[in-house]
Tab-separated table of C-alpha atoms in Angstrom:
chain	number	residue	atom	x	y	z
A	132	MET	CA	2.263	23.637	-13.844
A	133	VAL	CA	4.048	24.191	-10.530
A	134	GLY	CA	2.462	24.805	-7.097
A	135	LYS	CA	-0.723	23.630	-5.380
A	136	ALA	CA	-2.581	20.945	-7.336
A	137	LYS	CA	-4.673	17.829	-6.839
A	138	LEU	CA	-4.122	14.102	-7.184
A	139	LEU	CA	-7.291	12.166	-8.075
A	140	LYS	CA	-7.313	8.426	-7.391
A	141	ILE	CA	-9.919	6.070	-8.874
A	142	TYR	CA	-10.211	2.390	-7.851
A	143	VAL	CA	-12.160	0.042	-10.158
A	144	GLY	CA	-12.242	-3.668	-10.999
A	145	GLU	CA	-10.396	-4.959	-14.070
A	146	LYS	CA	-13.563	-6.678	-15.311
A	147	GLU	CA	-15.897	-3.696	-14.983
A	148	ARG	CA	-17.122	-2.461	-18.334
A	149	PHE	CA	-18.608	0.799	-19.604
A	150	LYS	CA	-20.020	1.392	-23.101
A	151	ASN	CA	-18.649	-1.916	-24.411
A	152	LYS	CA	-15.102	-1.299	-23.165
A	153	PRO	CA	-13.137	-2.101	-20.008
A	154	LEU	CA	-14.095	0.761	-17.653
A	155	TYR	CA	-10.501	1.755	-16.875
A	156	GLN	CA	-9.611	2.003	-20.566
A	157	TYR	CA	-12.747	4.065	-21.170
A	158	LEU	CA	-11.726	6.366	-18.292
A	159	VAL	CA	-8.181	6.884	-19.649
A	160	GLN	CA	-9.592	7.816	-23.066
A	161	TRP	CA	-12.228	10.094	-21.517
A	162	LEU	CA	-9.668	11.842	-19.269
A	163	LYS	CA	-7.447	12.481	-22.280
A	164	GLU	CA	-10.400	14.006	-24.153
A	165	GLN	CA	-11.027	16.321	-21.173
A	166	GLY	CA	-7.464	17.615	-21.563
A	167	ILE	CA	-6.156	16.107	-18.312
A	168	ILE	CA	-2.351	16.553	-18.215
A	169	GLY	CA	-1.330	13.065	-17.098
A	170	VAL	CA	-2.792	9.689	-16.140
A	171	THR	CA	-1.041	6.578	-14.784
A	172	VAL	CA	-2.740	3.195	-14.356
A	173	PHE	CA	-1.670	0.452	-11.897
A	174	ARG	CA	-2.833	-3.117	-11.344
A	175	GLY	CA	-2.932	-4.338	-7.743
A	176	ILE	CA	-2.126	-7.918	-6.767
A	177	GLU	CA	-5.169	-8.219	-4.518
A	178	GLY	CA	-7.845	-6.288	-2.704
A	179	TYR	CA	-11.437	-6.078	-1.591
A	180	GLY	CA	-14.047	-3.344	-1.611
A	181	GLU	CA	-17.670	-2.817	-0.636
A	182	ASP	CA	-18.725	-6.399	-1.438
A	183	LYS	CA	-15.992	-7.795	0.863
A	184	VAL	CA	-14.954	-10.375	-1.763
A	185	LEU	CA	-11.168	-10.723	-1.952
A	186	ARG	CA	-9.876	-10.611	-5.533
A	187	SER	CA	-6.313	-11.893	-5.624
A	188	ALA	CA	-3.644	-13.014	-8.074
A	189	ARG	CA	-3.257	-15.938	-5.631
A	190	LEU	CA	-6.827	-17.080	-6.292
A	191	LEU	CA	-6.736	-18.072	-9.932
A	192	GLU	CA	-10.422	-18.030	-10.695
A	193	LEU	CA	-10.688	-14.377	-9.635
A	194	SER	CA	-7.343	-13.259	-10.986
A	195	SER	CA	-8.787	-11.596	-14.039
A	196	ASP	CA	-10.687	-9.132	-11.845
A	197	LEU	CA	-7.761	-7.550	-10.031
A	198	PRO	CA	-7.937	-3.988	-8.688
A	199	ILE	CA	-7.088	-1.248	-11.174
A	200	ILE	CA	-6.067	2.175	-9.915
A	201	LEU	CA	-5.843	5.411	-11.907
A	202	GLU	CA	-3.712	8.316	-10.670
A	203	ILE	CA	-4.545	11.667	-12.256
A	204	VAL	CA	-2.759	14.953	-11.573
A	205	ASP	CA	-3.972	18.386	-12.647
A	206	THR	CA	-4.897	21.797	-11.239
A	207	GLU	CA	-7.484	21.977	-8.433
A	208	GLU	CA	-10.016	23.618	-10.785
A	209	LYS	CA	-9.576	20.989	-13.498
A	210	ILE	CA	-9.860	18.054	-11.064
A	211	ASP	CA	-12.913	19.591	-9.339
A	212	SER	CA	-14.579	20.078	-12.736
A	213	ILE	CA	-14.322	16.399	-13.729
A	214	VAL	CA	-15.059	14.709	-10.369
A	215	PRO	CA	-18.895	14.798	-10.675
A	216	GLU	CA	-18.752	13.067	-14.077
A	217	VAL	CA	-16.124	10.548	-12.894
A	218	THR	CA	-18.211	9.477	-9.884
A	219	LYS	CA	-21.113	8.714	-12.245
A	220	MET	CA	-18.913	6.453	-14.398
A	221	VAL	CA	-17.670	4.504	-11.367
A	222	PRO	CA	-20.767	2.988	-9.725
A	223	LYS	CA	-18.884	0.514	-7.514
A	224	GLY	CA	-15.439	2.073	-7.203
A	225	LEU	CA	-13.724	4.461	-4.823
A	226	VAL	CA	-12.855	8.021	-5.872
A	227	PHE	CA	-10.823	10.405	-3.729
A	228	THR	CA	-8.569	13.472	-4.012
A	229	VAL	CA	-5.408	14.553	-2.203
A	230	ASP	CA	-3.873	18.035	-2.003
A	231	ILE	CA	-0.393	18.012	-3.491
A	232	GLU	CA	2.437	20.409	-4.328
A	233	VAL	CA	3.755	19.996	-7.859
A	234	HIS	CA	7.464	20.769	-8.348
A	235	LYS	CA	7.762	19.785	-12.016
B	164	MET	CA	-18.893	7.538	2.887
B	165	VAL	CA	-18.247	10.930	1.291
B	166	GLY	CA	-16.135	13.793	2.691
B	167	LYS	CA	-12.966	13.980	4.790
B	168	ALA	CA	-11.295	10.600	5.329
B	169	LYS	CA	-7.885	8.993	5.661
B	170	LEU	CA	-5.640	6.891	3.452
B	171	LEU	CA	-3.375	4.509	5.385
B	172	LYS	CA	-0.319	3.137	3.596
B	173	ILE	CA	1.703	0.183	4.903
B	174	TYR	CA	5.025	-0.926	3.340
B	175	VAL	CA	6.292	-4.446	4.127
B	176	GLY	CA	8.516	-7.083	2.512
B	177	GLU	CA	6.961	-9.924	0.526
B	178	LYS	CA	8.894	-12.473	2.596
B	179	GLU	CA	7.956	-11.139	6.048
B	180	ARG	CA	5.763	-13.549	7.983
B	181	PHE	CA	3.383	-13.223	10.912
B	182	LYS	CA	1.657	-16.096	12.710
B	183	ASN	CA	2.697	-18.624	10.057
B	184	LYS	CA	1.420	-16.556	7.120
B	185	PRO	CA	2.868	-13.945	4.769
B	186	LEU	CA	2.512	-10.709	6.768
B	187	TYR	CA	0.669	-8.824	4.023
B	188	GLN	CA	-1.914	-11.596	3.665
B	189	TYR	CA	-2.349	-11.663	7.435
B	190	LEU	CA	-2.862	-7.879	7.386
B	191	VAL	CA	-5.516	-8.027	4.638
B	192	GLN	CA	-7.433	-10.682	6.597
B	193	TRP	CA	-7.089	-8.745	9.847
B	194	LEU	CA	-8.208	-5.452	8.244
B	195	LYS	CA	-11.273	-7.195	6.841
B	196	GLU	CA	-12.118	-8.562	10.298
B	197	GLN	CA	-11.878	-5.007	11.700
B	198	GLY	CA	-14.568	-3.946	9.211
B	199	ILE	CA	-12.280	-1.759	7.097
B	200	ILE	CA	-14.189	-0.678	3.945
B	201	GLY	CA	-11.528	-1.355	1.324
B	202	VAL	CA	-7.953	-2.593	0.934
B	203	THR	CA	-5.752	-2.717	-2.174
B	204	VAL	CA	-2.353	-4.446	-2.323
B	205	PHE	CA	0.482	-3.599	-4.755
B	206	ARG	CA	3.861	-5.191	-5.465
B	207	GLY	CA	6.716	-2.848	-6.246
B	208	ILE	CA	9.484	-3.713	-8.707
B	209	GLU	CA	12.244	-2.602	-6.339
B	210	GLY	CA	12.998	-0.627	-3.235
B	211	TYR	CA	15.020	-0.295	-0.061
B	212	GLY	CA	14.188	0.576	3.528
B	213	GLU	CA	15.923	0.923	6.855
B	214	ASP	CA	18.496	-1.801	6.168
B	215	LYS	CA	19.568	-0.043	2.915
B	216	VAL	CA	19.532	-3.353	1.005
B	217	LEU	CA	18.039	-2.934	-2.472
B	218	ARG	CA	15.443	-5.595	-3.270
B	219	SER	CA	14.777	-5.622	-6.998
B	220	ALA	CA	13.078	-7.704	-9.664
B	221	ARG	CA	16.336	-7.113	-11.588
B	222	LEU	CA	18.352	-8.965	-8.936
B	223	LEU	CA	17.033	-12.507	-9.198
B	224	GLU	CA	18.216	-13.842	-5.864
B	225	LEU	CA	16.261	-11.155	-3.990
B	226	SER	CA	13.277	-11.039	-6.313
B	227	SER	CA	11.026	-12.988	-4.006
B	228	ASP	CA	11.284	-10.278	-1.355
B	229	LEU	CA	9.891	-7.371	-3.326
B	230	PRO	CA	8.154	-4.439	-1.603
B	231	ILE	CA	4.462	-4.944	-0.856
B	232	ILE	CA	2.247	-1.918	-0.244
B	233	LEU	CA	-1.255	-1.872	1.252
B	234	GLU	CA	-3.578	1.074	0.651
B	235	ILE	CA	-6.472	1.323	3.088
B	236	VAL	CA	-9.228	3.939	3.013
B	237	ASP	CA	-11.746	4.581	5.776
B	238	THR	CA	-13.027	7.324	8.081
B	239	GLU	CA	-10.524	9.245	10.198
B	240	GLU	CA	-11.887	7.605	13.397
B	241	LYS	CA	-11.664	4.095	11.987
B	242	ILE	CA	-8.107	4.539	10.679
B	243	ASP	CA	-6.947	6.170	13.939
B	244	SER	CA	-8.431	3.249	15.907
B	245	ILE	CA	-6.439	0.582	14.029
B	246	VAL	CA	-3.076	2.352	13.604
B	247	PRO	CA	-1.638	1.386	17.044
B	248	GLU	CA	-2.323	-2.314	16.374
B	249	VAL	CA	-1.015	-2.096	12.783
B	250	THR	CA	2.303	-0.559	13.869
B	251	LYS	CA	2.817	-3.506	16.253
B	252	MET	CA	2.314	-6.011	13.423
B	253	VAL	CA	4.833	-4.247	11.163
B	254	PRO	CA	8.156	-4.291	13.035
B	255	LYS	CA	10.313	-3.341	10.030
B	256	GLY	CA	7.867	-1.592	7.738
B	257	LEU	CA	6.729	1.968	7.145
B	258	VAL	CA	3.224	3.109	8.150
B	259	PHE	CA	1.795	6.534	7.316
B	260	THR	CA	-1.524	8.322	6.805
B	261	VAL	CA	-2.675	11.024	4.387
B	262	ASP	CA	-5.733	13.287	4.652
B	263	ILE	CA	-8.041	12.731	1.697
B	264	GLU	CA	-11.448	13.839	0.409
B	265	VAL	CA	-13.649	10.933	-0.653
B	266	HIS	CA	-16.073	11.672	-3.508
B	267	LYS	CA	-17.523	8.182	-3.924
C	11	MET	CA	10.970	8.958	12.520
C	12	VAL	CA	7.380	9.518	13.677
C	13	GLY	CA	5.163	12.578	13.057
C	14	LYS	CA	4.817	15.051	10.180
C	15	ALA	CA	6.801	14.100	7.097
C	16	LYS	CA	6.660	14.220	3.303
C	17	LEU	CA	5.979	11.745	0.524
C	18	LEU	CA	7.754	12.582	-2.745
C	19	LYS	CA	6.429	10.985	-5.926
C	20	ILE	CA	8.394	10.949	-9.193
C	21	TYR	CA	6.896	9.739	-12.505
C	22	VAL	CA	9.294	8.822	-15.329
C	23	GLY	CA	9.340	6.575	-18.386
C	24	GLU	CA	10.976	3.148	-18.220
C	25	LYS	CA	13.089	3.959	-21.286
C	26	GLU	CA	14.411	7.317	-20.102
C	27	ARG	CA	18.137	7.257	-19.461
C	28	PHE	CA	20.545	9.400	-17.461
C	29	LYS	CA	24.345	9.066	-17.434
C	30	ASN	CA	24.250	5.768	-19.331
C	31	LYS	CA	21.721	4.128	-16.985
C	32	PRO	CA	17.944	3.797	-16.856
C	33	LEU	CA	16.862	7.065	-15.182
C	34	TYR	CA	14.811	5.376	-12.449
C	35	GLN	CA	17.744	3.132	-11.458
C	36	TYR	CA	20.024	6.152	-11.411
C	37	LEU	CA	17.512	7.966	-9.174
C	38	VAL	CA	17.270	5.056	-6.689
C	39	GLN	CA	21.063	4.949	-6.395
C	40	TRP	CA	21.295	8.732	-6.056
C	41	LEU	CA	18.547	8.855	-3.399
C	42	LYS	CA	20.362	6.187	-1.400
C	43	GLU	CA	23.589	8.193	-1.596
C	44	GLN	CA	21.718	11.238	-0.245
C	45	GLY	CA	20.766	9.188	2.816
C	46	ILE	CA	17.039	8.998	1.994
C	47	ILE	CA	15.394	6.548	4.447
C	48	GLY	CA	13.278	4.552	2.000
C	49	VAL	CA	12.389	4.296	-1.696
C	50	THR	CA	9.837	2.077	-3.445
C	51	VAL	CA	9.516	1.744	-7.221
C	52	PHE	CA	6.356	0.728	-9.121
C	53	ARG	CA	5.659	-0.024	-12.769
C	54	GLY	CA	2.291	1.099	-14.120
C	55	ILE	CA	0.377	-0.859	-16.770
C	56	GLU	CA	-0.322	2.220	-18.861
C	57	GLY	CA	-0.380	5.990	-18.846
C	58	TYR	CA	0.244	9.198	-20.735
C	59	GLY	CA	1.927	12.472	-19.888
C	60	GLU	CA	2.746	15.782	-21.527
C	61	ASP	CA	3.227	14.323	-25.005
C	62	LYS	CA	-0.275	12.721	-24.848
C	63	VAL	CA	1.063	9.419	-26.229
C	64	LEU	CA	-0.487	6.442	-24.428
C	65	ARG	CA	2.120	3.894	-23.330
C	66	SER	CA	0.395	0.640	-22.453
C	67	ALA	CA	1.170	-3.015	-21.735
C	68	ARG	CA	-1.728	-3.643	-24.171
C	69	LEU	CA	0.162	-1.968	-27.013
C	70	LEU	CA	3.132	-4.242	-27.531
C	71	GLU	CA	5.420	-1.950	-29.458
C	72	LEU	CA	5.339	0.617	-26.636
C	73	SER	CA	5.263	-1.826	-23.760
C	74	SER	CA	8.905	-1.404	-22.896
C	75	ASP	CA	8.313	2.259	-22.049
C	76	LEU	CA	5.757	1.828	-19.277
C	77	PRO	CA	5.351	4.434	-16.515
C	78	ILE	CA	7.733	4.066	-13.556
C	79	ILE	CA	6.869	5.686	-10.249
C	80	LEU	CA	9.162	6.260	-7.272
C	81	GLU	CA	7.716	6.821	-3.785
C	82	ILE	CA	10.135	8.404	-1.324
C	83	VAL	CA	9.421	9.140	2.335
C	84	ASP	CA	11.560	11.276	4.622
C	85	THR	CA	11.415	14.360	6.844
C	86	GLU	CA	10.104	17.621	5.374
C	87	GLU	CA	13.597	19.176	5.545
C	88	LYS	CA	15.266	16.229	3.805
C	89	ILE	CA	12.682	16.071	1.005
C	90	ASP	CA	12.791	19.857	0.486
C	91	SER	CA	16.592	19.705	0.253
C	92	ILE	CA	16.632	17.156	-2.595
C	93	VAL	CA	13.657	18.393	-4.686
C	94	PRO	CA	15.602	21.043	-6.681
C	95	GLU	CA	18.185	18.440	-7.766
C	96	VAL	CA	15.498	15.819	-8.523
C	97	THR	CA	13.554	18.171	-10.808
C	98	LYS	CA	16.739	18.756	-12.826
C	99	MET	CA	17.220	15.002	-13.333
C	100	VAL	CA	13.631	14.516	-14.535
C	101	PRO	CA	13.236	16.714	-17.624
C	102	LYS	CA	9.995	15.131	-18.843
C	103	GLY	CA	8.537	13.624	-15.684
C	104	LEU	CA	6.165	14.742	-12.952
C	105	VAL	CA	7.418	15.467	-9.421
C	106	PHE	CA	5.122	16.247	-6.496
C	107	THR	CA	5.013	16.086	-2.689
C	108	VAL	CA	2.256	15.231	-0.216
C	109	ASP	CA	2.107	16.017	3.511
C	110	ILE	CA	1.879	12.812	5.523
C	111	GLU	CA	1.870	11.631	9.139
C	112	VAL	CA	4.334	8.809	9.800
C	113	HIS	CA	3.301	6.323	12.512
C	114	LYS	CA	6.202	3.879	12.181
């Protein structure tokens, strides 16, 4: 897979759950089942979203709800085909795509 | 907020300070005051910038000055309106924007 | 360096080695020797790639092979000039570029 492609980024909270599982772990499993080529997950050290509440590793009581970010790379068609389903699974999170050029 | 938008990325050092506070914490607070929709902060495990000095979690004496990255998403207008002020607050860091498509 | 530029992202495994060194450390050193302006390295908390094996901080036995991501920013010409060499050094990883606008 070389050439024009898309990077999909999904931002959720570490504590969010879906079908009895942490949401981000559910998403990784679901993306794998859809045949997505590669997924990488990161944990932020702090952040805030729509509710304007700062979750931070500095603030101990909130530290278990740090931001979790998924980076997914695949062809434009593949990414476009999963986005509608992804947005349904992420009621509070942010979902966006970026045009990229894959070299390897 | 769905459609064309901008991702703003800011790279600073963990030890940089501004107005008696760690710079990245000052930035998060300032971005919130400007009404920015969402901010996520990451800590890198190593990196170098303009001064070509490698800061790395492997090199203990420099480990408290690891790279800190802020990811900010908002409308094109909102991001463009804060960039001039942000660049003034980040004398040594890197600041760039990327066109994105927000789906949720 | 202000204006149009490129972000290069490289995804490798923490355990991958090149010339008797961890691959990502070799890459950072090599990028510095090429005169690349800035490099930041991140460690993910989990992920999978081509081989579809999930490496995760949750799964202890695989935790020492977490995803490592390098973010490199420079001019379009500079990034284009190093990409062919980078793809050779990263047999299993993902390499892509994104158009960006540098403000500082």
